[in-house]
Amino acid sequence: MRIIKTKNYEEMSKRAADLIASVILLKPNCVLGLATGSSPIGTYQNLVKKYQAGELDFSEVRSVNLDEYKGLAKENEQSYYYFMHDNLFSKVNIKMENTHLPDGMEPDSEKACKEYDEVIASMNGVDMQLLGLGHDGHIGFNEPNKEFDKTTHCVNLTEMTIEANKRFFKSINDVPKQAYTMGVGTIMAAKMVIMLVSGKDKAKILKDAFFGPVTPEVPASILQFHPNFILVADEDALSLVK
Ligand code: GLP
């Protein structure tokens, strides 16, 4: 595990964008595993800037996203499809047919998950997986559990996650109770994993995840075993780590 400590969110976003840009420069048709949430927004802004400056070309880049709410249509502003479109896809020259998210509108969970695993398998490996960190240690929507889920599956979101994500919705009742998420096994199979963590409110879970025992009760902790894991975190998030 490599830790890049930054002053604040802005510097974290710049450093992460530089790392992702290097992946694209080295392999123009790379597969990027992408994430949503507030943590990667600044990173996407920096990638867009690099694209606008003519430093990056997304025309051959392919992407698979971590997760999607079950029951939200693409047009719904809270869907992760909408988020990705709004924050990155519509602002760079990535081909929409090369971007992939689980189908939140497929009511048959087994079918949705199987189809998404087939999409991921057809990519022949994710070159870089970007992650945020949930307050309960979740990655994607892999919530604390008795075991690590390997492949794409449907999850019941925990109270803590629903509470944390309600800020994006009109009311807590509008937050979907379920989501489709890539499994921990798929995340661990990525050639490189970059996690972004910012803010004092993440300091305790960051310490538990990367300086405590590896356990499915803290899903992110398994990244301690990843051979090419880079944690890009700001001073506040690292404030409990000696
Ligand atoms: C959501 C997403 C995760 C994300 C996490 C943290 O639940 N499914 O992929 O990493 O929240 O979000 P934030 O970056 O907004 O703290």
PDB file of C-alpha atoms and ligand atoms in Angstrom:
ATOM      1  CA  MET A   1       0.000   0.000   0.000  1.00  0.00           C
ATOM      2  CA  ARG A   2       1.312   3.408  -0.962  1.00  0.00           C
ATOM      3  CA  ILE A   3      -0.027   6.525   0.759  1.00  0.00           C
ATOM      4  CA  ILE A   4       0.004   9.930  -0.895  1.00  0.00           C
ATOM      5  CA  LYS A   5      -0.753  12.531   1.763  1.00  0.00           C
ATOM      6  CA  THR A   6      -2.128  15.821   0.488  1.00  0.00           C
ATOM      7  CA  LYS A   7      -2.908  19.145   2.140  1.00  0.00           C
ATOM      8  CA  ASN A   8      -6.565  19.184   1.205  1.00  0.00           C
ATOM      9  CA  TYR A   9      -9.307  17.991  -1.171  1.00  0.00           C
ATOM     10  CA  GLU A  10      -8.003  20.157  -4.051  1.00  0.00           C
ATOM     11  CA  GLU A  11      -4.505  18.711  -3.904  1.00  0.00           C
ATOM     12  CA  MET A  12      -5.911  15.182  -3.488  1.00  0.00           C
ATOM     13  CA  SER A  13      -7.963  15.694  -6.653  1.00  0.00           C
ATOM     14  CA  LYS A  14      -4.957  16.966  -8.636  1.00  0.00           C
ATOM     15  CA  ARG A  15      -2.697  14.105  -7.540  1.00  0.00           C
ATOM     16  CA  ALA A  16      -5.335  11.489  -8.353  1.00  0.00           C
ATOM     17  CA  ALA A  17      -6.023  13.033 -11.771  1.00  0.00           C
ATOM     18  CA  ASP A  18      -2.273  12.939 -12.527  1.00  0.00           C
ATOM     19  CA  LEU A  19      -2.166   9.231 -11.680  1.00  0.00           C
ATOM     20  CA  ILE A  20      -5.222   8.454 -13.811  1.00  0.00           C
ATOM     21  CA  ALA A  21      -3.849  10.564 -16.675  1.00  0.00           C
ATOM     22  CA  SER A  22      -0.670   8.503 -16.590  1.00  0.00           C
ATOM     23  CA  VAL A  23      -2.715   5.308 -16.946  1.00  0.00           C
ATOM     24  CA  ILE A  24      -4.456   6.756 -20.025  1.00  0.00           C
ATOM     25  CA  LEU A  25      -1.201   8.048 -21.541  1.00  0.00           C
ATOM     26  CA  LEU A  26       0.514   4.691 -21.143  1.00  0.00           C
ATOM     27  CA  LYS A  27      -2.476   2.740 -22.468  1.00  0.00           C
ATOM     28  CA  PRO A  28      -4.891   4.841 -24.568  1.00  0.00           C
ATOM     29  CA  ASN A  29      -7.461   2.004 -24.690  1.00  0.00           C
ATOM     30  CA  CYS A  30      -7.285   1.304 -20.948  1.00  0.00           C
ATOM     31  CA  VAL A  31     -10.252   0.186 -18.867  1.00  0.00           C
ATOM     32  CA  LEU A  32     -11.026   2.634 -16.067  1.00  0.00           C
ATOM     33  CA  GLY A  33     -13.120   1.479 -13.128  1.00  0.00           C
ATOM     34  CA  LEU A  34     -14.971   4.607 -12.039  1.00  0.00           C
ATOM     35  CA  ALA A  35     -16.665   5.743  -8.847  1.00  0.00           C
ATOM     36  CA  THR A  36     -19.306   8.246  -7.790  1.00  0.00           C
ATOM     37  CA  GLY A  37     -19.847  10.233  -4.590  1.00  0.00           C
ATOM     38  CA  SER A  38     -18.331  13.562  -3.595  1.00  0.00           C
ATOM     39  CA  SER A  39     -14.754  12.250  -3.302  1.00  0.00           C
ATOM     40  CA  PRO A  40     -14.027  11.873  -7.060  1.00  0.00           C
ATOM     41  CA  ILE A  41     -15.773  15.042  -8.308  1.00  0.00           C
ATOM     42  CA  GLY A  42     -12.581  17.155  -8.095  1.00  0.00           C
ATOM     43  CA  THR A  43     -10.565  14.398  -9.766  1.00  0.00           C
ATOM     44  CA  TYR A  44     -13.012  14.352 -12.684  1.00  0.00           C
ATOM     45  CA  GLN A  45     -12.795  18.166 -12.915  1.00  0.00           C
ATOM     46  CA  ASN A  46      -9.017  17.926 -13.217  1.00  0.00           C
ATOM     47  CA  LEU A  47      -9.278  15.206 -15.872  1.00  0.00           C
ATOM     48  CA  VAL A  48     -11.686  17.419 -17.837  1.00  0.00           C
ATOM     49  CA  LYS A  49      -9.165  20.298 -17.603  1.00  0.00           C
ATOM     50  CA  LYS A  50      -6.413  18.069 -18.962  1.00  0.00           C
ATOM     51  CA  TYR A  51      -8.687  17.003 -21.810  1.00  0.00           C
ATOM     52  CA  GLN A  52      -9.583  20.628 -22.605  1.00  0.00           C
ATOM     53  CA  ALA A  53      -5.882  21.542 -22.599  1.00  0.00           C
ATOM     54  CA  GLY A  54      -5.308  18.836 -25.205  1.00  0.00           C
ATOM     55  CA  GLU A  55      -3.237  16.718 -22.824  1.00  0.00           C
ATOM     56  CA  LEU A  56      -5.586  13.737 -22.694  1.00  0.00           C
ATOM     57  CA  ASP A  57      -7.556  11.749 -25.240  1.00  0.00           C
ATOM     58  CA  PHE A  58     -10.455   9.561 -24.081  1.00  0.00           C
ATOM     59  CA  SER A  59     -11.461   8.362 -27.554  1.00  0.00           C
ATOM     60  CA  GLU A  60     -10.289   4.788 -26.932  1.00  0.00           C
ATOM     61  CA  VAL A  61     -10.808   4.687 -23.165  1.00  0.00           C
ATOM     62  CA  ARG A  62     -13.372   2.198 -21.839  1.00  0.00           C
ATOM     63  CA  SER A  63     -15.024   2.375 -18.454  1.00  0.00           C
ATOM     64  CA  VAL A  64     -16.976   0.295 -15.980  1.00  0.00           C
ATOM     65  CA  ASN A  65     -18.588   1.921 -12.969  1.00  0.00           C
ATOM     66  CA  LEU A  66     -18.728   0.410  -9.535  1.00  0.00           C
ATOM     67  CA  ASP A  67     -22.412   0.596  -8.834  1.00  0.00           C
ATOM     68  CA  GLU A  68     -25.892   1.924  -9.512  1.00  0.00           C
ATOM     69  CA  TYR A  69     -29.033   2.397  -7.438  1.00  0.00           C
ATOM     70  CA  LYS A  70     -31.719  -0.182  -8.142  1.00  0.00           C
ATOM     71  CA  GLY A  71     -34.860   1.476  -9.472  1.00  0.00           C
ATOM     72  CA  LEU A  72     -33.380   4.778 -10.676  1.00  0.00           C
ATOM     73  CA  ALA A  73     -33.632   5.553 -14.388  1.00  0.00           C
ATOM     74  CA  LYS A  74     -30.722   7.103 -16.299  1.00  0.00           C
ATOM     75  CA  GLU A  75     -32.612  10.411 -16.504  1.00  0.00           C
ATOM     76  CA  ASN A  76     -32.981  10.575 -12.718  1.00  0.00           C
ATOM     77  CA  GLU A  77     -30.552  13.214 -11.462  1.00  0.00           C
ATOM     78  CA  GLN A  78     -29.567  10.982  -8.548  1.00  0.00           C
ATOM     79  CA  SER A  79     -28.693   7.984 -10.684  1.00  0.00           C
ATOM     80  CA  TYR A  80     -25.011   7.219 -11.001  1.00  0.00           C
ATOM     81  CA  TYR A  81     -25.459   7.178 -14.771  1.00  0.00           C
ATOM     82  CA  TYR A  82     -26.562  10.821 -14.591  1.00  0.00           C
ATOM     83  CA  PHE A  83     -23.677  11.649 -12.229  1.00  0.00           C
ATOM     84  CA  MET A  84     -21.076  10.154 -14.574  1.00  0.00           C
ATOM     85  CA  HIS A  85     -22.593  11.852 -17.585  1.00  0.00           C
ATOM     86  CA  ASP A  86     -22.727  15.180 -15.792  1.00  0.00           C
ATOM     87  CA  ASN A  87     -19.277  15.097 -14.187  1.00  0.00           C
ATOM     88  CA  LEU A  88     -17.179  13.380 -16.842  1.00  0.00           C
ATOM     89  CA  PHE A  89     -18.644  11.605 -19.864  1.00  0.00           C
ATOM     90  CA  SER A  90     -20.345  14.653 -21.427  1.00  0.00           C
ATOM     91  CA  LYS A  91     -17.213  16.772 -20.926  1.00  0.00           C
ATOM     92  CA  VAL A  92     -14.569  14.580 -22.585  1.00  0.00           C
ATOM     93  CA  ASN A  93     -14.407  12.651 -25.854  1.00  0.00           C
ATOM     94  CA  ILE A  94     -15.174   9.232 -24.388  1.00  0.00           C
ATOM     95  CA  LYS A  95     -17.557   7.231 -26.582  1.00  0.00           C
ATOM     96  CA  MET A  96     -20.780   6.570 -24.685  1.00  0.00           C
ATOM     97  CA  GLU A  97     -20.867   2.999 -26.028  1.00  0.00           C
ATOM     98  CA  ASN A  98     -17.553   2.413 -24.239  1.00  0.00           C
ATOM     99  CA  THR A  99     -18.987   3.404 -20.841  1.00  0.00           C
ATOM    100  CA  HIS A 100     -20.803   0.920 -18.619  1.00  0.00           C
ATOM    101  CA  LEU A 101     -22.836   0.929 -15.416  1.00  0.00           C
ATOM    102  CA  PRO A 102     -25.134  -1.723 -13.945  1.00  0.00           C
ATOM    103  CA  ASP A 103     -28.694  -1.386 -15.286  1.00  0.00           C
ATOM    104  CA  GLY A 104     -30.598   0.130 -12.355  1.00  0.00           C
ATOM    105  CA  MET A 105     -33.903  -0.294 -14.165  1.00  0.00           C
ATOM    106  CA  GLU A 106     -33.565  -4.077 -14.518  1.00  0.00           C
ATOM    107  CA  PRO A 107     -35.895  -5.362 -11.781  1.00  0.00           C
ATOM    108  CA  ASP A 108     -34.522  -8.911 -11.970  1.00  0.00           C
ATOM    109  CA  SER A 109     -31.430  -8.639  -9.751  1.00  0.00           C
ATOM    110  CA  GLU A 110     -29.934 -11.930 -10.875  1.00  0.00           C
ATOM    111  CA  LYS A 111     -30.204 -10.912 -14.523  1.00  0.00           C
ATOM    112  CA  ALA A 112     -28.811  -7.405 -13.927  1.00  0.00           C
ATOM    113  CA  CYS A 113     -25.809  -8.729 -11.999  1.00  0.00           C
ATOM    114  CA  LYS A 114     -25.073 -11.559 -14.430  1.00  0.00           C
ATOM    115  CA  GLU A 115     -25.200  -9.164 -17.383  1.00  0.00           C
ATOM    116  CA  TYR A 116     -22.871  -6.709 -15.664  1.00  0.00           C
ATOM    117  CA  ASP A 117     -20.366  -9.424 -14.814  1.00  0.00           C
ATOM    118  CA  GLU A 118     -20.397 -10.420 -18.489  1.00  0.00           C
ATOM    119  CA  VAL A 119     -19.643  -6.815 -19.476  1.00  0.00           C
ATOM    120  CA  ILE A 120     -16.731  -6.667 -17.007  1.00  0.00           C
ATOM    121  CA  ALA A 121     -15.416 -10.039 -18.211  1.00  0.00           C
ATOM    122  CA  SER A 122     -15.523  -8.856 -21.833  1.00  0.00           C
ATOM    123  CA  MET A 123     -13.117  -6.010 -20.925  1.00  0.00           C
ATOM    124  CA  ASN A 124     -10.285  -8.419 -20.098  1.00  0.00           C
ATOM    125  CA  GLY A 125      -9.352  -6.702 -16.872  1.00  0.00           C
ATOM    126  CA  VAL A 126      -9.693  -3.296 -15.252  1.00  0.00           C
ATOM    127  CA  ASP A 127      -6.443  -1.268 -15.464  1.00  0.00           C
ATOM    128  CA  MET A 128      -7.281   1.227 -12.729  1.00  0.00           C
ATOM    129  CA  GLN A 129     -10.132   1.146 -10.238  1.00  0.00           C
ATOM    130  CA  LEU A 130     -11.025   4.414  -8.526  1.00  0.00           C
ATOM    131  CA  LEU A 131     -12.729   4.194  -5.119  1.00  0.00           C
ATOM    132  CA  GLY A 132     -14.178   6.354  -2.383  1.00  0.00           C
ATOM    133  CA  LEU A 133     -14.632   5.152   1.182  1.00  0.00           C
ATOM    134  CA  GLY A 134     -17.988   4.873   2.922  1.00  0.00           C
ATOM    135  CA  HIS A 135     -18.252   5.863   6.585  1.00  0.00           C
ATOM    136  CA  ASP A 136     -18.848   2.217   7.472  1.00  0.00           C
ATOM    137  CA  GLY A 137     -15.915   1.067   5.336  1.00  0.00           C
ATOM    138  CA  HIS A 138     -17.949   0.231   2.250  1.00  0.00           C
ATOM    139  CA  ILE A 139     -16.405   0.255  -1.214  1.00  0.00           C
ATOM    140  CA  GLY A 140     -18.769   0.580  -4.158  1.00  0.00           C
ATOM    141  CA  PHE A 141     -21.846  -0.533  -2.251  1.00  0.00           C
ATOM    142  CA  ASN A 142     -20.169  -3.520  -0.610  1.00  0.00           C
ATOM    143  CA  GLU A 143     -21.475  -3.010   2.889  1.00  0.00           C
ATOM    144  CA  PRO A 144     -20.062  -4.602   6.076  1.00  0.00           C
ATOM    145  CA  ASN A 145     -20.831  -8.307   5.927  1.00  0.00           C
ATOM    146  CA  LYS A 146     -19.829 -11.720   7.245  1.00  0.00           C
ATOM    147  CA  GLU A 147     -17.943 -12.472   4.034  1.00  0.00           C
ATOM    148  CA  PHE A 148     -16.525 -10.643   1.021  1.00  0.00           C
ATOM    149  CA  ASP A 149     -18.844 -10.760  -2.003  1.00  0.00           C
ATOM    150  CA  LYS A 150     -16.859 -11.663  -5.093  1.00  0.00           C
ATOM    151  CA  THR A 151     -19.010 -10.639  -8.050  1.00  0.00           C
ATOM    152  CA  THR A 152     -21.767  -8.153  -8.885  1.00  0.00           C
ATOM    153  CA  HIS A 153     -24.714  -8.466  -6.529  1.00  0.00           C
ATOM    154  CA  CYS A 154     -27.751  -6.647  -5.214  1.00  0.00           C
ATOM    155  CA  VAL A 155     -27.311  -5.103  -1.761  1.00  0.00           C
ATOM    156  CA  ASN A 156     -29.644  -3.741   0.859  1.00  0.00           C
ATOM    157  CA  LEU A 157     -28.111  -0.415   1.837  1.00  0.00           C
ATOM    158  CA  THR A 158     -27.387   0.085   5.526  1.00  0.00           C
ATOM    159  CA  GLU A 159     -29.062   2.805   7.576  1.00  0.00           C
ATOM    160  CA  MET A 160     -25.702   4.607   7.759  1.00  0.00           C
ATOM    161  CA  THR A 161     -25.306   4.665   3.981  1.00  0.00           C
ATOM    162  CA  ILE A 162     -28.908   5.780   3.406  1.00  0.00           C
ATOM    163  CA  GLU A 163     -28.362   8.527   5.974  1.00  0.00           C
ATOM    164  CA  ALA A 164     -25.047   9.611   4.370  1.00  0.00           C
ATOM    165  CA  ASN A 165     -26.525   9.668   0.866  1.00  0.00           C
ATOM    166  CA  LYS A 166     -29.774  11.452   1.745  1.00  0.00           C
ATOM    167  CA  ARG A 167     -28.023  14.831   1.215  1.00  0.00           C
ATOM    168  CA  PHE A 168     -28.336  14.208  -2.541  1.00  0.00           C
ATOM    169  CA  PHE A 169     -32.107  13.537  -2.403  1.00  0.00           C
ATOM    170  CA  LYS A 170     -35.166  15.648  -1.564  1.00  0.00           C
ATOM    171  CA  SER A 171     -35.935  13.482   1.456  1.00  0.00           C
ATOM    172  CA  ILE A 172     -34.615  10.319   3.073  1.00  0.00           C
ATOM    173  CA  ASN A 173     -37.661   8.463   1.715  1.00  0.00           C
ATOM    174  CA  ASP A 174     -36.421   9.105  -1.819  1.00  0.00           C
ATOM    175  CA  VAL A 175     -33.097   7.322  -1.220  1.00  0.00           C
ATOM    176  CA  PRO A 176     -33.281   3.876  -2.852  1.00  0.00           C
ATOM    177  CA  LYS A 177     -32.957   1.009  -0.382  1.00  0.00           C
ATOM    178  CA  GLN A 178     -31.085  -1.260  -2.766  1.00  0.00           C
ATOM    179  CA  ALA A 179     -28.247  -1.039  -5.261  1.00  0.00           C
ATOM    180  CA  TYR A 180     -26.299  -3.201  -7.692  1.00  0.00           C
ATOM    181  CA  THR A 181     -22.586  -3.224  -6.987  1.00  0.00           C
ATOM    182  CA  MET A 182     -19.434  -4.763  -8.351  1.00  0.00           C
ATOM    183  CA  GLY A 183     -18.103  -7.367  -5.921  1.00  0.00           C
ATOM    184  CA  VAL A 184     -14.998  -7.053  -3.781  1.00  0.00           C
ATOM    185  CA  GLY A 185     -13.431  -9.872  -5.832  1.00  0.00           C
ATOM    186  CA  THR A 186     -13.773  -7.807  -9.017  1.00  0.00           C
ATOM    187  CA  ILE A 187     -12.358  -4.706  -7.307  1.00  0.00           C
ATOM    188  CA  MET A 188      -9.380  -6.730  -6.037  1.00  0.00           C
ATOM    189  CA  ALA A 189      -8.747  -8.062  -9.559  1.00  0.00           C
ATOM    190  CA  ALA A 190      -8.070  -4.533 -10.897  1.00  0.00           C
ATOM    191  CA  LYS A 191      -4.407  -4.018 -11.805  1.00  0.00           C
ATOM    192  CA  MET A 192      -4.244  -0.787  -9.828  1.00  0.00           C
ATOM    193  CA  VAL A 193      -6.589   0.624  -7.198  1.00  0.00           C
ATOM    194  CA  ILE A 194      -6.670   4.319  -6.268  1.00  0.00           C
ATOM    195  CA  MET A 195      -8.754   5.357  -3.267  1.00  0.00           C
ATOM    196  CA  LEU A 196      -9.644   8.963  -2.467  1.00  0.00           C
ATOM    197  CA  VAL A 197     -10.354   9.943   1.126  1.00  0.00           C
ATOM    198  CA  SER A 198     -10.894  13.470   2.373  1.00  0.00           C
ATOM    199  CA  GLY A 199     -12.134  15.058   5.578  1.00  0.00           C
ATOM    200  CA  LYS A 200     -12.066  14.551   9.343  1.00  0.00           C
ATOM    201  CA  ASP A 201     -15.304  12.550   9.241  1.00  0.00           C
ATOM    202  CA  LYS A 202     -13.416   9.763   7.399  1.00  0.00           C
ATOM    203  CA  ALA A 203     -10.379   9.692   9.746  1.00  0.00           C
ATOM    204  CA  LYS A 204     -11.689   6.923  12.040  1.00  0.00           C
ATOM    205  CA  ILE A 205     -12.800   4.589   9.257  1.00  0.00           C
ATOM    206  CA  LEU A 206      -9.568   5.192   7.293  1.00  0.00           C
ATOM    207  CA  LYS A 207      -7.560   4.137  10.349  1.00  0.00           C
ATOM    208  CA  ASP A 208      -9.746   1.059  10.941  1.00  0.00           C
ATOM    209  CA  ALA A 209      -9.622   0.034   7.279  1.00  0.00           C
ATOM    210  CA  PHE A 210      -5.894   0.329   6.622  1.00  0.00           C
ATOM    211  CA  PHE A 211      -4.278   0.066  10.032  1.00  0.00           C
ATOM    212  CA  GLY A 212      -6.603  -2.505  11.590  1.00  0.00           C
ATOM    213  CA  PRO A 213      -7.442  -6.140  10.861  1.00  0.00           C
ATOM    214  CA  VAL A 214      -8.573  -7.275   7.402  1.00  0.00           C
ATOM    215  CA  THR A 215     -12.215  -8.219   7.832  1.00  0.00           C
ATOM    216  CA  PRO A 216     -15.423  -8.225   5.743  1.00  0.00           C
ATOM    217  CA  GLU A 217     -16.929  -6.152   8.568  1.00  0.00           C
ATOM    218  CA  VAL A 218     -14.776  -3.320   7.114  1.00  0.00           C
ATOM    219  CA  PRO A 219     -14.887  -4.164   3.382  1.00  0.00           C
ATOM    220  CA  ALA A 220     -12.161  -1.661   2.365  1.00  0.00           C
ATOM    221  CA  SER A 221      -9.667  -3.393   4.675  1.00  0.00           C
ATOM    222  CA  ILE A 222      -9.077  -6.111   2.062  1.00  0.00           C
ATOM    223  CA  LEU A 223      -7.223  -3.517  -0.022  1.00  0.00           C
ATOM    224  CA  GLN A 224      -4.304  -3.980   2.396  1.00  0.00           C
ATOM    225  CA  PHE A 225      -3.702  -7.171   0.386  1.00  0.00           C
ATOM    226  CA  HIS A 226      -3.836  -5.497  -3.039  1.00  0.00           C
ATOM    227  CA  PRO A 227      -0.401  -5.488  -4.741  1.00  0.00           C
ATOM    228  CA  ASN A 228      -0.853  -2.040  -6.299  1.00  0.00           C
ATOM    229  CA  PHE A 229      -3.061  -0.004  -4.003  1.00  0.00           C
ATOM    230  CA  ILE A 230      -2.569   3.782  -3.755  1.00  0.00           C
ATOM    231  CA  LEU A 231      -4.375   5.703  -1.040  1.00  0.00           C
ATOM    232  CA  VAL A 232      -4.605   9.410  -1.876  1.00  0.00           C
ATOM    233  CA  ALA A 233      -5.850  11.096   1.284  1.00  0.00           C
ATOM    234  CA  ASP A 234      -5.737  14.548   2.793  1.00  0.00           C
ATOM    235  CA  GLU A 235      -4.317  15.572   6.163  1.00  0.00           C
ATOM    236  CA  ASP A 236      -7.733  15.572   7.827  1.00  0.00           C
ATOM    237  CA  ALA A 237      -8.524  12.044   6.700  1.00  0.00           C
ATOM    238  CA  LEU A 238      -5.081  10.867   7.855  1.00  0.00           C
ATOM    239  CA  SER A 239      -5.231  12.787  11.145  1.00  0.00           C
ATOM    240  CA  LEU A 240      -5.634   9.652  13.310  1.00  0.00           C
ATOM    241  CA  VAL A 241      -2.762   7.807  11.636  1.00  0.00           C
ATOM    242  CA  LYS A 242       0.613   8.196  13.359  1.00  0.00           C
TER     243      LYS A 242
HETATM  244  C1  GLP B   1     -21.514   5.963  -1.946  1.00  0.00           C
HETATM  245  C2  GLP B   1     -20.911   5.268  -3.176  1.00  0.00           C
HETATM  246  C3  GLP B   1     -19.483   4.900  -2.972  1.00  0.00           C
HETATM  247  C4  GLP B   1     -18.732   6.078  -2.394  1.00  0.00           C
HETATM  248  C5  GLP B   1     -19.251   6.380  -1.011  1.00  0.00           C
HETATM  249  C6  GLP B   1     -18.545   7.554  -0.343  1.00  0.00           C
HETATM  250  O1  GLP B   1     -22.242   5.136  -1.131  1.00  0.00           O
HETATM  251  N1  GLP B   1     -21.642   4.115  -3.600  1.00  0.00           N
HETATM  252  O2  GLP B   1     -18.919   4.477  -4.210  1.00  0.00           O
HETATM  253  O3  GLP B   1     -17.358   5.799  -2.330  1.00  0.00           O
HETATM  254  O4  GLP B   1     -20.633   6.653  -1.095  1.00  0.00           O
HETATM  255  O5  GLP B   1     -19.069   8.753  -0.828  1.00  0.00           O
HETATM  256  P1  GLP B   1     -18.422  10.168  -0.662  1.00  0.00           P
HETATM  257  O6  GLP B   1     -17.259  10.193  -1.579  1.00  0.00           O
HETATM  258  O7  GLP B   1     -19.493  11.122  -1.100  1.00  0.00           O
HETATM  259  O8  GLP B   1     -18.062  10.302   0.761  1.00  0.00           O
END
